[in-house]
CSV table of C-alpha atoms in Angstrom, one decimal:
chain,number,residue,atom,x,y,z
A,1,MET,CA,24.9,-6.5,-10.7
A,2,ASP,CA,25.7,-6.8,-7.0
A,3,GLN,CA,23.5,-6.7,-3.9
A,4,ILE,CA,24.0,-5.8,-0.3
A,5,PHE,CA,21.8,-6.0,2.8
A,6,SER,CA,22.0,-4.1,6.1
A,7,LYS,CA,19.9,-2.5,8.8
A,8,LEU,CA,19.8,1.2,9.9
A,9,THR,CA,18.5,2.1,13.3
A,10,PHE,CA,16.7,5.3,14.2
A,11,ARG,CA,15.6,6.8,17.5
A,12,THR,CA,12.2,8.5,17.1
A,13,ASN,CA,10.9,11.1,19.4
A,14,GLY,CA,7.1,10.7,19.5
A,15,GLU,CA,4.7,11.2,16.7
A,16,GLY,CA,6.4,13.0,13.8
A,17,PHE,CA,9.0,12.8,11.1
A,18,ILE,CA,12.7,12.0,10.9
A,19,ASP,CA,14.5,12.8,7.7
A,20,ILE,CA,16.5,9.7,6.8
A,21,THR,CA,17.6,10.8,3.3
A,22,HIS,CA,21.2,11.6,4.2
A,23,ASP,CA,21.7,8.3,6.0
A,24,LEU,CA,20.4,6.4,3.0
A,25,ASN,CA,22.6,8.3,0.5
A,26,LEU,CA,25.6,7.7,2.8
A,27,PHE,CA,24.9,4.0,2.8
A,28,ILE,CA,25.0,4.0,-1.0
A,29,LYS,CA,28.3,5.9,-1.0
A,30,LYS,CA,30.0,3.9,1.7
A,31,ASN,CA,29.3,0.7,-0.2
A,32,ASN,CA,30.5,2.1,-3.4
A,33,PHE,CA,27.3,1.6,-5.4
A,34,HIS,CA,26.7,3.8,-8.4
A,35,SER,CA,23.2,3.0,-9.6
A,36,GLY,CA,20.4,0.6,-9.0
A,37,ILE,CA,17.3,-0.2,-6.8
A,38,PHE,CA,17.3,0.7,-3.1
A,39,ASN,CA,14.7,-1.3,-1.2
A,40,LEU,CA,13.7,0.0,2.2
A,41,THR,CA,11.6,-2.0,4.6
A,42,SER,CA,10.5,-0.8,8.0
A,43,LEU,CA,10.3,-3.8,10.3
A,44,HIS,CA,7.4,-2.3,12.3
A,45,THR,CA,3.6,-1.9,12.1
A,46,SER,CA,3.3,1.5,13.8
A,47,CYS,CA,5.6,3.7,11.8
A,48,SER,CA,5.8,4.5,8.1
A,49,LEU,CA,8.2,5.3,5.4
A,50,THR,CA,7.0,8.3,3.3
A,51,ILE,CA,8.4,10.9,0.9
A,52,ASN,CA,7.2,14.5,1.2
A,53,GLU,CA,8.3,18.1,1.0
A,54,ASN,CA,11.3,19.3,3.1
A,55,ALA,CA,11.0,23.0,2.5
A,56,ASP,CA,8.2,24.4,4.8
A,57,PRO,CA,8.1,22.6,8.1
A,58,ASN,CA,4.3,23.4,8.3
A,59,VAL,CA,3.8,20.7,5.6
A,60,LEU,CA,4.9,18.0,8.0
A,61,ARG,CA,3.0,19.6,10.8
A,62,ASP,CA,-0.3,19.7,8.7
A,63,LEU,CA,0.3,16.2,7.5
A,64,LYS,CA,0.7,14.8,11.1
A,65,LYS,CA,-2.4,16.8,12.2
A,66,TYR,CA,-4.4,15.5,9.4
A,67,MET,CA,-3.6,11.9,10.1
A,68,GLN,CA,-4.3,12.4,13.8
A,69,SER,CA,-7.7,13.9,12.8
A,70,ILE,CA,-8.9,11.1,10.6
A,71,VAL,CA,-7.5,8.4,12.8
A,72,PRO,CA,-8.1,9.7,16.4
A,73,TYR,CA,-7.1,8.0,19.6
A,74,ASP,CA,-9.7,5.9,21.5
A,75,SER,CA,-12.6,6.2,19.0
A,76,TYR,CA,-13.7,7.8,15.8
A,77,PHE,CA,-17.0,8.6,13.9
A,78,THR,CA,-17.9,6.9,10.6
A,79,LEU,CA,-18.5,8.9,7.4
A,80,SER,CA,-21.8,7.0,6.8
A,81,LYS,CA,-25.3,8.4,7.3
A,82,ASN,CA,-25.7,7.3,10.9
A,83,ARG,CA,-22.3,8.8,12.0
A,84,GLU,CA,-21.7,5.9,14.4
A,85,GLU,CA,-18.9,6.1,17.0
A,86,ILE,CA,-16.5,3.2,16.8
A,87,SER,CA,-14.1,2.2,19.6
A,88,TYR,CA,-11.0,0.1,18.9
A,89,LYS,CA,-11.1,-3.5,20.1
A,90,HIS,CA,-7.2,-3.5,20.2
A,91,TYR,CA,-6.5,-1.0,22.9
A,92,GLN,CA,-4.3,-3.0,25.4
A,93,GLU,CA,-1.0,-1.5,24.1
A,94,GLY,CA,-2.2,2.1,24.5
A,95,SER,CA,-4.8,4.4,22.9
A,96,ASP,CA,-2.2,5.4,20.2
A,97,ASP,CA,-1.4,1.8,19.2
A,98,MET,CA,-4.3,0.8,17.0
A,99,PRO,CA,-4.5,4.3,15.4
A,100,ALA,CA,-0.7,3.8,14.6
A,101,HIS,CA,-1.5,0.5,12.9
A,102,ILE,CA,-4.2,2.2,10.8
A,103,LYS,CA,-2.0,5.1,9.9
A,104,THR,CA,0.7,2.6,8.8
A,105,SER,CA,-1.8,0.9,6.5
A,106,LEU,CA,-2.8,4.2,4.9
A,107,THR,CA,0.8,4.9,4.1
A,108,ASN,CA,3.8,2.6,3.4
A,109,THR,CA,6.3,0.5,5.3
A,110,ALA,CA,8.3,-0.5,2.2
A,111,LEU,CA,9.7,1.8,-0.5
A,112,SER,CA,11.5,0.7,-3.6
A,113,LEU,CA,13.6,3.7,-4.9
A,114,SER,CA,16.0,4.2,-7.8
A,115,PHE,CA,19.4,5.8,-7.4
A,116,GLN,CA,21.9,7.0,-10.0
A,117,ASP,CA,25.3,8.6,-9.6
A,118,GLY,CA,25.3,7.5,-6.0
A,119,LYS,CA,22.2,9.4,-5.0
A,120,ILE,CA,18.5,8.5,-4.6
A,121,LEU,CA,16.4,10.1,-7.4
A,122,LEU,CA,14.0,12.3,-5.5
A,123,GLY,CA,13.4,15.7,-7.2
A,124,THR,CA,13.7,19.1,-5.6
A,125,TRP,CA,12.5,19.8,-2.1
A,126,ARG,CA,11.8,16.2,-1.3
A,127,ALA,CA,13.0,14.0,1.5
A,128,ILE,CA,12.5,10.4,2.7
A,129,TYR,CA,11.0,10.3,6.2
A,130,LEU,CA,10.5,7.7,8.9
A,131,TRP,CA,7.1,8.7,10.2
A,132,GLU,CA,6.6,7.6,13.8
A,133,HIS,CA,2.9,7.1,14.8
A,134,ARG,CA,3.5,6.2,18.5
A,135,ILE,CA,3.6,8.8,21.3
A,136,ASP,CA,6.6,7.2,23.1
A,137,GLN,CA,10.2,7.3,21.9
A,138,LYS,CA,11.0,4.1,19.9
A,139,GLU,CA,14.0,2.5,18.4
A,140,ARG,CA,13.1,1.8,14.7
A,141,ILE,CA,14.9,-0.5,12.3
A,142,VAL,CA,14.9,0.0,8.6
A,143,ASN,CA,16.1,-2.9,6.5
A,144,VAL,CA,18.2,-1.5,3.6
A,145,HIS,CA,18.9,-3.6,0.4
A,146,ILE,CA,20.5,-2.6,-2.8
A,147,ILE,CA,20.7,-4.3,-6.1
A,148,GLY,CA,22.8,-2.4,-8.5
A,149,GLU,CA,26.1,-1.6,-10.2
A,150,LYS,CA,29.2,-0.8,-8.3
A,151,LYS,CA,31.3,0.6,-11.2
A,152,GLN,CA,30.5,3.7,-13.1
A,153,ASN,CA,29.5,3.9,-16.8
A,154,LYS,CA,28.0,0.4,-16.9
A,155,TYR,CA,24.5,1.5,-17.5
A,156,ASN,CA,23.0,3.4,-20.4
A,157,GLU,CA,21.9,6.9,-20.0
A,158,ILE,CA,19.1,8.1,-22.3
A,159,LYS,CA,19.3,11.9,-22.9
B,1,MET,CA,20.9,-8.2,-16.2
B,2,ASP,CA,21.0,-4.6,-17.6
B,3,GLN,CA,19.7,-1.4,-16.3
B,4,ILE,CA,18.5,1.9,-17.9
B,5,PHE,CA,17.4,5.2,-16.5
B,6,SER,CA,15.4,8.0,-18.1
B,7,LYS,CA,12.7,10.6,-17.4
B,8,LEU,CA,9.2,10.9,-19.0
B,9,THR,CA,7.4,14.2,-18.9
B,10,PHE,CA,3.6,14.6,-18.7
B,11,ARG,CA,1.4,17.7,-19.0
B,12,THR,CA,-1.5,17.5,-16.5
B,13,ASN,CA,-4.7,19.4,-16.8
B,14,GLY,CA,-5.9,20.1,-13.3
B,15,GLU,CA,-7.0,17.5,-10.7
B,16,GLY,CA,-7.5,14.2,-12.4
B,17,PHE,CA,-5.9,11.2,-14.0
B,18,ILE,CA,-3.6,10.7,-17.0
B,19,ASP,CA,-3.2,7.2,-18.3
B,20,ILE,CA,0.5,6.6,-18.7
B,21,THR,CA,0.5,2.8,-19.3
B,22,HIS,CA,1.1,3.1,-23.0
B,23,ASP,CA,4.1,5.4,-22.6
B,24,LEU,CA,5.6,3.1,-20.0
B,25,ASN,CA,5.2,0.0,-22.2
B,26,LEU,CA,6.6,1.9,-25.2
B,27,PHE,CA,9.7,2.8,-23.1
B,28,ILE,CA,10.3,-1.0,-22.4
B,29,LYS,CA,9.9,-1.8,-26.1
B,30,LYS,CA,12.1,1.0,-27.4
B,31,ASN,CA,14.9,-0.1,-25.1
B,32,ASN,CA,14.6,-3.7,-26.1
B,33,PHE,CA,13.9,-5.0,-22.6
B,34,HIS,CA,12.1,-8.3,-22.3
B,35,SER,CA,11.5,-8.9,-18.6
B,36,GLY,CA,12.4,-7.3,-15.3
B,37,ILE,CA,11.5,-4.7,-12.7
B,38,PHE,CA,10.3,-1.3,-13.8
B,39,ASN,CA,10.7,1.4,-11.1
B,40,LEU,CA,8.7,4.6,-11.4
B,41,THR,CA,9.3,7.6,-9.3
B,42,SER,CA,7.3,10.8,-9.5
B,43,LEU,CA,9.6,13.7,-8.6
B,44,HIS,CA,6.8,15.7,-7.0
B,45,THR,CA,4.9,16.0,-3.7
B,46,SER,CA,1.5,17.0,-5.1
B,47,CYS,CA,0.7,14.3,-7.6
B,48,SER,CA,0.6,10.5,-7.3
B,49,LEU,CA,1.2,7.3,-9.2
B,50,THR,CA,-1.7,4.9,-8.9
B,51,ILE,CA,-3.2,1.8,-10.5
B,52,ASN,CA,-6.9,1.6,-11.0
B,53,GLU,CA,-9.7,0.5,-13.3
B,54,ASN,CA,-9.7,1.8,-16.9
B,55,ALA,CA,-13.2,0.5,-17.9
B,56,ASP,CA,-15.9,2.8,-16.5
B,57,PRO,CA,-14.7,6.5,-16.3
B,58,ASN,CA,-17.0,7.0,-13.3
B,59,VAL,CA,-14.5,5.0,-11.2
B,60,LEU,CA,-11.9,7.7,-11.7
B,61,ARG,CA,-14.6,10.4,-11.2
B,62,ASP,CA,-15.7,8.8,-7.9
B,63,LEU,CA,-12.1,8.3,-6.8
B,64,LYS,CA,-11.2,12.0,-7.3
B,65,LYS,CA,-14.5,13.1,-5.6
B,66,TYR,CA,-13.7,10.9,-2.6
B,67,MET,CA,-10.2,12.2,-2.2
B,68,GLN,CA,-11.5,15.8,-2.5
B,69,SER,CA,-14.1,15.0,0.1
B,70,ILE,CA,-11.8,13.6,2.8
B,71,VAL,CA,-9.0,16.2,2.1
B,72,PRO,CA,-11.0,19.4,1.5
B,73,TYR,CA,-9.4,22.7,0.5
B,74,ASP,CA,-8.9,25.4,3.2
B,75,SER,CA,-10.1,23.3,6.2
B,76,TYR,CA,-11.5,20.0,7.3
B,77,PHE,CA,-13.4,18.5,10.3
B,78,THR,CA,-11.8,15.8,12.4
B,79,LEU,CA,-13.4,12.4,13.0
B,80,SER,CA,-13.0,12.7,16.8
B,81,LYS,CA,-15.8,13.3,19.3
B,82,ASN,CA,-15.5,17.1,19.3
B,83,ARG,CA,-15.5,17.3,15.5
B,84,GLU,CA,-13.0,20.2,15.5
B,85,GLU,CA,-12.4,22.3,12.4
B,86,ILE,CA,-8.7,22.3,11.3
B,87,SER,CA,-7.2,24.9,9.0
B,88,TYR,CA,-3.9,24.2,7.1
B,89,LYS,CA,-0.8,26.2,8.4
B,90,HIS,CA,0.8,25.7,5.0
B,91,TYR,CA,-1.6,27.8,2.7
B,92,GLN,CA,0.9,30.2,1.0
B,93,GLU,CA,1.0,28.2,-2.3
B,94,GLY,CA,-2.8,28.0,-2.7
B,95,SER,CA,-5.7,26.4,-1.0
B,96,ASP,CA,-5.2,23.2,-3.0
B,97,ASP,CA,-1.4,22.8,-2.2
B,98,MET,CA,-1.5,21.3,1.3
B,99,PRO,CA,-4.4,19.0,0.4
B,100,ALA,CA,-2.3,17.9,-2.5
B,101,HIS,CA,0.6,16.9,-0.2
B,102,ILE,CA,-1.8,15.0,2.0
B,103,LYS,CA,-3.5,13.2,-1.0
B,104,THR,CA,0.0,12.3,-2.2
B,105,SER,CA,0.9,10.8,1.3
B,106,LEU,CA,-2.3,8.7,1.2
B,107,THR,CA,-1.3,7.2,-2.1
B,108,ASN,CA,2.1,6.6,-3.8
B,109,THR,CA,4.8,8.5,-5.5
B,110,ALA,CA,6.9,5.4,-6.3
B,111,LEU,CA,5.8,2.2,-7.9
B,112,SER,CA,7.9,-0.9,-8.5
B,113,LEU,CA,6.3,-3.0,-11.2
B,114,SER,CA,7.1,-6.3,-12.9
B,115,PHE,CA,7.1,-6.7,-16.7
B,116,GLN,CA,7.3,-9.8,-18.9
B,117,ASP,CA,7.3,-10.3,-22.7
B,118,GLY,CA,7.9,-6.5,-23.0
B,119,LYS,CA,4.7,-5.5,-21.1
B,120,ILE,CA,3.9,-4.4,-17.5
B,121,LEU,CA,2.0,-7.1,-15.7
B,122,LEU,CA,-1.3,-5.4,-14.8
B,123,GLY,CA,-4.3,-7.7,-15.2
B,124,THR,CA,-7.5,-6.9,-17.1
B,125,TRP,CA,-9.1,-3.4,-17.0
B,126,ARG,CA,-6.2,-1.9,-15.1
B,127,ALA,CA,-4.1,1.1,-16.0
B,128,ILE,CA,-1.3,3.1,-14.4
B,129,TYR,CA,-2.3,6.7,-13.8
B,130,LEU,CA,-0.5,9.9,-13.0
B,131,TRP,CA,-2.9,11.5,-10.5
B,132,GLU,CA,-2.6,15.3,-10.5
B,133,HIS,CA,-3.8,16.8,-7.2
B,134,ARG,CA,-3.2,20.5,-8.1
B,135,ILE,CA,-5.9,22.7,-9.8
B,136,ASP,CA,-3.5,24.3,-12.2
B,137,GLN,CA,-1.8,22.7,-15.3
B,138,LYS,CA,1.5,21.3,-14.3
B,139,GLU,CA,4.5,19.7,-16.0
B,140,ARG,CA,5.2,16.4,-14.2
B,141,ILE,CA,8.4,14.3,-14.5
B,142,VAL,CA,8.4,10.6,-13.8
B,143,ASN,CA,11.7,8.9,-13.4
B,144,VAL,CA,11.8,5.6,-15.1
B,145,HIS,CA,14.3,2.9,-14.3
B,146,ILE,CA,14.5,-0.7,-15.5
B,147,ILE,CA,16.6,-3.6,-14.2
B,148,GLY,CA,16.0,-6.6,-16.4
B,149,GLU,CA,16.9,-8.9,-19.3
B,150,LYS,CA,17.3,-7.6,-22.8
B,151,LYS,CA,17.3,-11.0,-24.6
B,152,GLN,CA,14.4,-13.4,-24.7
B,153,ASN,CA,14.2,-16.8,-23.0
B,154,LYS,CA,16.8,-16.0,-20.4
B,155,TYR,CA,14.4,-16.3,-17.5
B,156,ASN,CA,12.5,-19.2,-16.2
B,157,GLU,CA,8.7,-19.4,-16.7
B,158,ILE,CA,6.8,-21.5,-14.2
B,159,LYS,CA,3.6,-22.9,-15.6
C,1,MET,CA,21.5,-12.6,-10.8
C,2,ASP,CA,18.5,-14.6,-12.0
C,3,GLN,CA,14.8,-13.9,-12.3
C,4,ILE,CA,11.6,-15.9,-12.2
C,5,PHE,CA,7.9,-15.1,-12.8
C,6,SER,CA,4.8,-17.0,-11.7
C,7,LYS,CA,1.3,-16.5,-10.4
C,8,LEU,CA,-0.3,-17.5,-7.1
C,9,THR,CA,-4.0,-17.9,-6.8
C,10,PHE,CA,-6.0,-17.3,-3.5
C,11,ARG,CA,-9.6,-17.8,-2.7
C,12,THR,CA,-11.0,-15.0,-0.6
C,13,ASN,CA,-14.0,-15.2,1.7
C,14,GLY,CA,-15.6,-11.8,1.7
C,15,GLU,CA,-14.1,-8.6,3.2
C,16,GLY,CA,-11.1,-9.4,5.3
C,17,PHE,CA,-7.5,-10.7,5.3
C,18,ILE,CA,-5.7,-13.8,4.1
C,19,ASP,CA,-2.2,-14.3,5.4
C,20,ILE,CA,-0.1,-15.1,2.3
C,21,THR,CA,3.4,-14.9,4.0
C,22,HIS,CA,3.9,-18.7,4.1
C,23,ASP,CA,3.0,-19.2,0.4
C,24,LEU,CA,5.4,-16.5,-0.6
C,25,ASN,CA,8.3,-17.9,1.4
C,26,LEU,CA,7.5,-21.3,0.0
C,27,PHE,CA,7.8,-19.9,-3.5
C,28,ILE,CA,11.3,-18.6,-2.7
C,29,LYS,CA,12.4,-21.9,-1.2
C,30,LYS,CA,10.9,-24.1,-4.0
C,31,ASN,CA,12.8,-22.1,-6.6
C,32,ASN,CA,16.0,-22.2,-4.7
C,33,PHE,CA,16.5,-18.5,-4.3
C,34,HIS,CA,18.6,-17.2,-1.5
C,35,SER,CA,18.4,-13.4,-1.5
C,36,GLY,CA,17.0,-10.7,-3.7
C,37,ILE,CA,13.9,-8.6,-4.5
C,38,PHE,CA,10.5,-10.1,-4.4
C,39,ASN,CA,7.9,-8.1,-6.4
C,40,LEU,CA,4.2,-8.8,-5.8
C,41,THR,CA,1.5,-7.5,-8.0
C,42,SER,CA,-2.2,-8.0,-7.3
C,43,LEU,CA,-3.9,-8.1,-10.7
C,44,HIS,CA,-7.2,-6.6,-9.4
C,45,THR,CA,-8.6,-3.2,-8.4
C,46,SER,CA,-10.7,-4.2,-5.5
C,47,CYS,CA,-8.3,-6.0,-3.2
C,48,SER,CA,-5.0,-4.9,-1.7
C,49,LEU,CA,-1.6,-6.2,-0.6
C,50,THR,CA,-0.7,-5.0,2.9
C,51,ILE,CA,1.6,-5.7,5.7
C,52,ASN,CA,0.4,-5.6,9.3
C,53,GLU,CA,0.4,-7.2,12.7
C,54,ASN,CA,-0.3,-11.0,13.0
C,55,ALA,CA,-0.4,-11.2,16.8
C,56,ASP,CA,-3.8,-9.9,18.0
C,57,PRO,CA,-6.6,-10.7,15.5
C,58,ASN,CA,-8.4,-7.5,16.8
C,59,VAL,CA,-5.8,-5.5,14.9
C,60,LEU,CA,-7.2,-6.8,11.6
C,61,ARG,CA,-10.7,-6.5,12.8
C,62,ASP,CA,-10.2,-2.8,13.7
C,63,LEU,CA,-8.4,-2.2,10.5
C,64,LYS,CA,-11.3,-3.6,8.4
C,65,LYS,CA,-13.9,-1.7,10.5
C,66,TYR,CA,-12.0,1.6,10.0
C,67,MET,CA,-11.7,1.2,6.3
C,68,GLN,CA,-15.4,0.4,6.1
C,69,SER,CA,-16.2,3.4,8.2
C,70,ILE,CA,-14.3,6.0,6.1
C,71,VAL,CA,-15.3,4.4,2.8
C,72,PRO,CA,-19.0,3.4,3.4
C,73,TYR,CA,-21.2,1.5,1.0
C,74,ASP,CA,-23.7,3.6,-1.1
C,75,SER,CA,-22.7,7.1,0.1
C,76,TYR,CA,-20.5,9.0,2.4
C,77,PHE,CA,-20.3,12.5,4.0
C,78,THR,CA,-17.5,14.9,3.2
C,79,LEU,CA,-15.1,16.4,5.9
C,80,SER,CA,-15.8,19.9,4.6
C,81,LYS,CA,-17.8,22.6,6.3
C,82,ASN,CA,-21.1,21.8,4.5
C,83,ARG,CA,-20.8,18.0,5.3
C,84,GLU,CA,-22.3,17.1,1.9
C,85,GLU,CA,-23.6,13.6,1.2
C,86,ILE,CA,-21.9,12.0,-1.9
C,87,SER,CA,-23.3,9.0,-3.7
C,88,TYR,CA,-21.1,6.9,-6.0
C,89,LYS,CA,-21.7,7.2,-9.8
C,90,HIS,CA,-20.2,3.8,-10.3
C,91,TYR,CA,-22.7,1.6,-8.5
C,92,GLN,CA,-23.7,-1.0,-11.3
C,93,GLU,CA,-21.4,-3.7,-10.0
C,94,GLY,CA,-22.7,-3.6,-6.4
C,95,SER,CA,-22.7,-1.1,-3.5
C,96,ASP,CA,-19.4,-2.6,-2.3
C,97,ASP,CA,-17.6,-2.2,-5.7
C,98,MET,CA,-16.7,1.5,-5.8
C,99,PRO,CA,-15.8,1.5,-2.1
C,100,ALA,CA,-13.5,-1.4,-2.9
C,101,HIS,CA,-11.7,0.6,-5.6
C,102,ILE,CA,-11.2,3.5,-3.2
C,103,LYS,CA,-9.9,1.2,-0.4
C,104,THR,CA,-7.5,-0.2,-3.0
C,105,SER,CA,-6.3,3.3,-3.8
C,106,LEU,CA,-5.7,4.1,-0.2
C,107,THR,CA,-3.5,1.0,0.3
C,108,ASN,CA,-1.3,-0.9,-2.2
C,109,THR,CA,-1.7,-3.4,-5.0
C,110,ALA,CA,2.0,-3.8,-5.5
C,111,LEU,CA,4.8,-4.5,-3.0
C,112,SER,CA,8.5,-4.8,-3.6
C,113,LEU,CA,10.0,-6.7,-0.7
C,114,SER,CA,13.5,-7.9,0.2
C,115,PHE,CA,14.4,-11.4,1.1
C,116,GLN,CA,17.6,-12.9,2.6
C,117,ASP,CA,18.5,-16.5,3.6
C,118,GLY,CA,15.4,-17.7,1.7
C,119,LYS,CA,12.9,-15.6,3.8
C,120,ILE,CA,11.2,-12.2,3.3
C,121,LEU,CA,12.5,-9.6,5.7
C,122,LEU,CA,9.5,-8.6,7.7
C,123,GLY,CA,10.3,-8.1,11.4
C,124,THR,CA,8.5,-9.7,14.4
C,125,TRP,CA,4.7,-10.1,14.5
C,126,ARG,CA,4.3,-9.0,10.9
C,127,ALA,CA,2.6,-10.8,8.0
C,128,ILE,CA,1.8,-10.0,4.4
C,129,TYR,CA,-2.0,-10.0,3.7
C,130,LEU,CA,-4.2,-10.2,0.7
C,131,TRP,CA,-6.9,-7.7,1.8
C,132,GLU,CA,-10.2,-8.5,0.1
C,133,HIS,CA,-12.6,-5.5,-0.2
C,134,ARG,CA,-15.5,-7.2,-1.9
C,135,ILE,CA,-18.3,-8.9,0.0
C,136,ASP,CA,-18.5,-12.0,-2.3
C,137,GLN,CA,-15.9,-14.8,-2.5
C,138,LYS,CA,-13.4,-14.1,-5.2
C,139,GLU,CA,-10.5,-15.8,-6.9
C,140,ARG,CA,-7.5,-13.4,-6.7
C,141,ILE,CA,-4.3,-13.7,-8.6
C,142,VAL,CA,-1.0,-12.3,-7.3
C,143,ASN,CA,1.8,-12.1,-9.8
C,144,VAL,CA,5.1,-13.1,-8.1
C,145,HIS,CA,8.5,-12.1,-9.5
C,146,ILE,CA,11.9,-12.5,-8.1
C,147,ILE,CA,15.3,-11.0,-9.1
C,148,GLY,CA,18.0,-12.4,-7.0
C,149,GLU,CA,20.8,-14.8,-6.3
C,150,LYS,CA,20.3,-18.6,-6.3
C,151,LYS,CA,23.5,-19.6,-4.6
C,152,GLN,CA,24.6,-18.8,-1.1
C,153,ASN,CA,27.3,-16.4,0.0
C,154,LYS,CA,27.3,-14.4,-3.2
C,155,TYR,CA,26.1,-11.2,-1.5
C,156,ASN,CA,27.9,-9.1,1.1
C,157,GLU,CA,26.5,-9.0,4.6
C,158,ILE,CA,27.2,-5.9,6.7
C,159,LYS,CA,27.4,-6.5,10.4
């Protein structure tokens, strides 16, 4: 069992999704790993790592719209009887910053995935996305870490 | 340190929860693992893997009701000042499909659990559930992957 | 590759966040691990493990307020057209108990983190928090589990 650490950098383009699946599978291949655990850690508190459908682009569009709708900029209304309006106390870094922290909390900044035969096990029509929650372009770093086997046929396959 | 990969298939019965804890612990036992990391990956974008209480069935009932209430079928209202109604652009696969993708994003499709003495470390009154978000019956595949020790007493226990 | 299991106990003080980053890094150091995977499992269904900003305390304040606002005590209103009021069926353990289960489901009870040079890879201004969702003081147990290397220079660093 070997391990390897590195960092991948992505340039985001405002709120939305960047498909990072290919870069991750390339990292496995380049480092000659066959099978193991692939740990991803976003080093930020205003973007997420998420897995979702990569077939119809409207899925990502609806997903972004939903998150913007339940975590609005500036203020939001509670779901309690009095329907109170709440403003963010942390607003100094922009009206999209505190909502971005909340969106991050409702999703994930770390993913622990399994890979086999040099490829992350995902299923059909699924991709791994870096989900940017800030309006501005950002440079985002994802820490990549593998623990696994470098040589083939050293693990047991159950049919 | 050894590893093993396999797939478990579950038949869901509409929106709701299937307790998969026993099947997962059985997989550990059958493959003679003692302790390690157990990585679960649902290969779908409209069901989740979640851990919650297994004592009072009303907990699961309330949980499902809550998720249905904040991610309604067909359309939803935003929490912003203007309380806008938003319809899903991705509606072609049924009125429950896009809500299922959103519910999946708000929870998890991958879990990395620890197990010791042949059993997943969970705590009292806790179970691992496959959470189906679609209305129809579905066949769901969970990829199971263990990295761990097969023989006893090879790890260090801290008292 | 070695592994180690233990439990850390934390005393919470009502709804809010306890920074557990230092305790986790100390556990790595004390057990002489250098690099690997650090799996955390909260053994409870009414508190979470989350990573967020540790710079401005208002971030945590806003985060807690948001979660209380979308998962209110006693009852909540749906986001659907009819804006129905829903009461929890599971209310016997207190008006904060079922909301706590829901808040737990919307976040995480297990985290799989990477560490290198004896320290969890987090990024700047980030901390790992135990997020208590109950009003009362509670004793919370986090299962800690490492798979990794004890000696230095046994893994490959990519520049």
